[in-house]
Coordinates of C-alpha atoms in Angstrom, one line a residue:
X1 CA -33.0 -7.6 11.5
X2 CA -33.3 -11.1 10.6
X3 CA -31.7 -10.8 7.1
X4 CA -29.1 -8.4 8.4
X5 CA -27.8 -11.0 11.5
X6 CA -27.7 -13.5 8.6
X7 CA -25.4 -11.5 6.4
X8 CA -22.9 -11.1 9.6
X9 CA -22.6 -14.0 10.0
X10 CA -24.5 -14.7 13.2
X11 CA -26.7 -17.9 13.0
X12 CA -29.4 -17.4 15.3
X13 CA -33.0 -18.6 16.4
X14 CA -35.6 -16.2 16.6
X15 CA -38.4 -16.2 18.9
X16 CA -41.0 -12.7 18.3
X17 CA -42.2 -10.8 21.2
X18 CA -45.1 -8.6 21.0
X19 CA -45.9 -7.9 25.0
X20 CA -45.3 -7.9 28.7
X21 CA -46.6 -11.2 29.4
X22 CA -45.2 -12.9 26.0
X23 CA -41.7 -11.2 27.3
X24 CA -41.7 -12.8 30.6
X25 CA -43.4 -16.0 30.0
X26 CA -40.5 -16.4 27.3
X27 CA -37.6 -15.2 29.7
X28 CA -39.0 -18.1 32.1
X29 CA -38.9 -20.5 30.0
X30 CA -35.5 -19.7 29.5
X31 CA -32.6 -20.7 26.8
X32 CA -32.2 -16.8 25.3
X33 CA -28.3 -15.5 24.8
X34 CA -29.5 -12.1 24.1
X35 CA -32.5 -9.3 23.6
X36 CA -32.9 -7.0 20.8
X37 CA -36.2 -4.3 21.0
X38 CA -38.0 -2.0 19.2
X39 CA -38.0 1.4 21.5
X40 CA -42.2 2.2 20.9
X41 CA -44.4 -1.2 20.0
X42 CA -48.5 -1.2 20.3
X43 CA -48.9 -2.3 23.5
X44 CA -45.3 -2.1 25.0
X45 CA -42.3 -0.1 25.1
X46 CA -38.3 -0.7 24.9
X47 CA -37.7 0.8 28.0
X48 CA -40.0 -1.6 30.4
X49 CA -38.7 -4.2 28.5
X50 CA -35.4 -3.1 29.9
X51 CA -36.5 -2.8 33.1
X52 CA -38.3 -6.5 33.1
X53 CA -34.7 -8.0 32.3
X54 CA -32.8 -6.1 34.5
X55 CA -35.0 -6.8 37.8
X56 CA -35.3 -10.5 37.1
X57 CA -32.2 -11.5 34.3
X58 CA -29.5 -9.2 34.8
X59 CA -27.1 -10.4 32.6
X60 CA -29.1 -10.7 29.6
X61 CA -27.9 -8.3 27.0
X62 CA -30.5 -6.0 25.8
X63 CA -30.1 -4.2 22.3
X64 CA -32.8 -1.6 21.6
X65 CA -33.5 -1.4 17.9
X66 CA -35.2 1.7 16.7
X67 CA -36.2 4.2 13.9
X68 CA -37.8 6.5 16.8
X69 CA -34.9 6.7 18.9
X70 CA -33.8 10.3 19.9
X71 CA -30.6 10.8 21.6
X72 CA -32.0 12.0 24.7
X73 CA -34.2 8.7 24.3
X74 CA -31.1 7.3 23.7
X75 CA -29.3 8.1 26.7
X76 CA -32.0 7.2 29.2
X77 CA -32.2 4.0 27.5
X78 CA -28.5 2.8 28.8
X79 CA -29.1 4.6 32.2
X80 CA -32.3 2.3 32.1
X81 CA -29.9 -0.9 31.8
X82 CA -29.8 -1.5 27.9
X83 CA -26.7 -2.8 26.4
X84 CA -26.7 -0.7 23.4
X85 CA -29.0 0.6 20.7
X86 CA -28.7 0.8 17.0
X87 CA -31.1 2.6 14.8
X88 CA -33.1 1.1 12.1
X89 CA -31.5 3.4 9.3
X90 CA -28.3 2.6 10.7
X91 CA -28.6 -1.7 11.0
X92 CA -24.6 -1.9 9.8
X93 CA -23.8 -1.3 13.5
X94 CA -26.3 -4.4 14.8
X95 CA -24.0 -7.4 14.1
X96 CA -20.9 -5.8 15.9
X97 CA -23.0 -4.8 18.5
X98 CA -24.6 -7.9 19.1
X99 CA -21.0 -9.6 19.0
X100 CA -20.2 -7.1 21.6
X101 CA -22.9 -7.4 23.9
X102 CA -23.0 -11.7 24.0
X103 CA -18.8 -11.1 24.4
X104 CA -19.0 -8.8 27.6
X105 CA -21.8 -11.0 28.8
X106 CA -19.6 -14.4 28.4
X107 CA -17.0 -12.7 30.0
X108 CA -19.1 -11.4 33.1
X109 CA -20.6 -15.1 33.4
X110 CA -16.8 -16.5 33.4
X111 CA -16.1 -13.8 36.2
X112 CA -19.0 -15.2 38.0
X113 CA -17.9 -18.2 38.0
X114 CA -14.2 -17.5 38.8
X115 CA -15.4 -15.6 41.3
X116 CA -17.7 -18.5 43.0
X117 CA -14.7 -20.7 42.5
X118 CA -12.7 -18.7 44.6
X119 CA -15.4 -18.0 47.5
X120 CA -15.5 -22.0 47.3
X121 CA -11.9 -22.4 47.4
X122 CA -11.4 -19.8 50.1
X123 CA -14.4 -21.2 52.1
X124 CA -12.5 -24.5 52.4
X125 CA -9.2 -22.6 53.2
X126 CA -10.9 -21.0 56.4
X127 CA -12.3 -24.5 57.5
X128 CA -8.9 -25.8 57.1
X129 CA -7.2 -23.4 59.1
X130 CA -10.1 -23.1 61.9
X131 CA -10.6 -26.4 62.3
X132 CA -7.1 -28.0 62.1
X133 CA -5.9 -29.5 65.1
X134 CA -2.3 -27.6 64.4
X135 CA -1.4 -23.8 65.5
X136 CA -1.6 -22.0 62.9
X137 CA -0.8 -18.1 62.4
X138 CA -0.5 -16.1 59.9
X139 CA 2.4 -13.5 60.7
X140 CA 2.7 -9.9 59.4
X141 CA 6.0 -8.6 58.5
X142 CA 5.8 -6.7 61.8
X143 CA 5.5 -10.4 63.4
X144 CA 2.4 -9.8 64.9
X145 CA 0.1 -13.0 64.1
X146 CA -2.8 -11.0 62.0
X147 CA -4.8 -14.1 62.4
X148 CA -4.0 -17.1 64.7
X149 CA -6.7 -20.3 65.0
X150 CA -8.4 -22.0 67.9
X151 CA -5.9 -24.7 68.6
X152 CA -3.0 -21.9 68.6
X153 CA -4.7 -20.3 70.6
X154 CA -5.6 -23.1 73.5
X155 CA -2.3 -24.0 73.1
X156 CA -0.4 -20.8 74.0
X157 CA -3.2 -19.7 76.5
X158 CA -4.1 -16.4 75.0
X159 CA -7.1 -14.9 73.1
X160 CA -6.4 -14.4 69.4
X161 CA -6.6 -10.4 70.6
X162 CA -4.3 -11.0 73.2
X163 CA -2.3 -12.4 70.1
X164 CA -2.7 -9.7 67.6
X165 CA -0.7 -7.3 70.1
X166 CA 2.2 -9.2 70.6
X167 CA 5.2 -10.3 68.3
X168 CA 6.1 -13.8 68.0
X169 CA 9.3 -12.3 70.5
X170 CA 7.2 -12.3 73.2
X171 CA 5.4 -15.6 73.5
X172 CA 8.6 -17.5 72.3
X173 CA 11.3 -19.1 74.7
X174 CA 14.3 -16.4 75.0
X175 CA 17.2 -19.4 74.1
X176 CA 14.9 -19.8 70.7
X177 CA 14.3 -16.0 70.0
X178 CA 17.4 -15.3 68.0
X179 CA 17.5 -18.3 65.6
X180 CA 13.8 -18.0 64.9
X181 CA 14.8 -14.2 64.5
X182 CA 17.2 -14.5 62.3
X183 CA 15.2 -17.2 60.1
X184 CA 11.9 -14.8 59.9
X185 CA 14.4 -11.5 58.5
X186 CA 15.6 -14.1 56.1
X187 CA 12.1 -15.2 55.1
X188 CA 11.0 -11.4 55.1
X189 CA 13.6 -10.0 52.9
X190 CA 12.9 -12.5 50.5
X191 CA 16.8 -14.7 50.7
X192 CA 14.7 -17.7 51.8
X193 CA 10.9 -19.2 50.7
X194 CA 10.5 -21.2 53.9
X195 CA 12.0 -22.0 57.4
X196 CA 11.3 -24.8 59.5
X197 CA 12.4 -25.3 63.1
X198 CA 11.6 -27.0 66.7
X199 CA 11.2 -24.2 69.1
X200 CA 9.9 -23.5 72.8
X201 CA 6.7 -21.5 73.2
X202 CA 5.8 -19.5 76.4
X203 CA 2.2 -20.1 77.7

């Protein structure tokens, strides 16, 4: 396996693994990109191996590499959580697999952390909104406020339920109604980005 990685291309470090304990005590210490194991060793097997990682590491790839490997062996290996397998008379297929495996697992870490980015982002977003001192609603195309904050809400006098069935129409001063009217169409059929205007609310 060593040898073979080698000739691919891929400079690695190699730690071996014989067991349960050396297996976790290894994962804890921490710093591996990727797993590849035999499917039957003395005192441990490919598949609890698999199932070590994927309670505790769930992103670490896990390549089972065996001369044993049936296909029926095979298959409940990937239901079990393993990445892929390649079999010892077949090692050719271990360097694109491996590039595989550490490519889907950089690309699940970078969706993690897009992902976290965006709960952060959107986190601030909703303290903004709830805690600004302005009214703020955000309008459907219907213009019913799908989501109004507190200080809207203390300002016009009604619940943000109270809100959700009305239309803008109906807590707006009638002299106002058909400029704003006319402006929201506009905004809604896409001839202008933004509006601004002064405009009488009814409490």
């Amino acid at each position: 396996v060593r040898a073979t990685l080698a000739a691919g291309g891929i400079a690695c470090d190699i730690t071996r693994l014989q067991n349960r304990d050396e297996l976790i005590a290894a994962l804890e210490r921490g710093g591996f990109d990727l797993i590849l194991s035999d499917f039957s060793l003395p005192a441990f097997d490919g598949l609890s191996a698999v199932g070590i990682v994927r309670a505790r590491w769930p992103d670490l790839p896990v390549i089972l590499v065996s001369g044993t490997l049936g296909e029926e062996q095979a298959i409940d290996s990937l239901k079990s959580g393993a990445t892929d397998y390649v079999l010892k008379e077949r090692l050719s297929r271990l360097v694109p697999a491996v590039r595989r495996a550490l490519l889907e697992a950089g690309e699940r870490a970078g969706n993690r952390r897009t992902e976290a980015a965006l709960q952060e982002t959107e986190q601030r977003l909703r303290i903004i909104f709830s805690e600004s001192p302005l009214g703020i609603a955000l309008v459907g195309a219907d213009g019913r406020p799908v989501l109004t904050n507190t200080a809207l809400e203390k300002m016009l006098g009604y619940t943000a339920a109270e809100l959700g069935r009305m239309t803008f129409v109906e807590f707006t001063h009638p002299d106002d109604c058909a400029k704003d009217q006319e402006l929201y169409d506009q905004l809604i059929r896409g001839t202008r980005k933004s509006y601004q205007m002064e405009k009488r609310y009814l409490r």
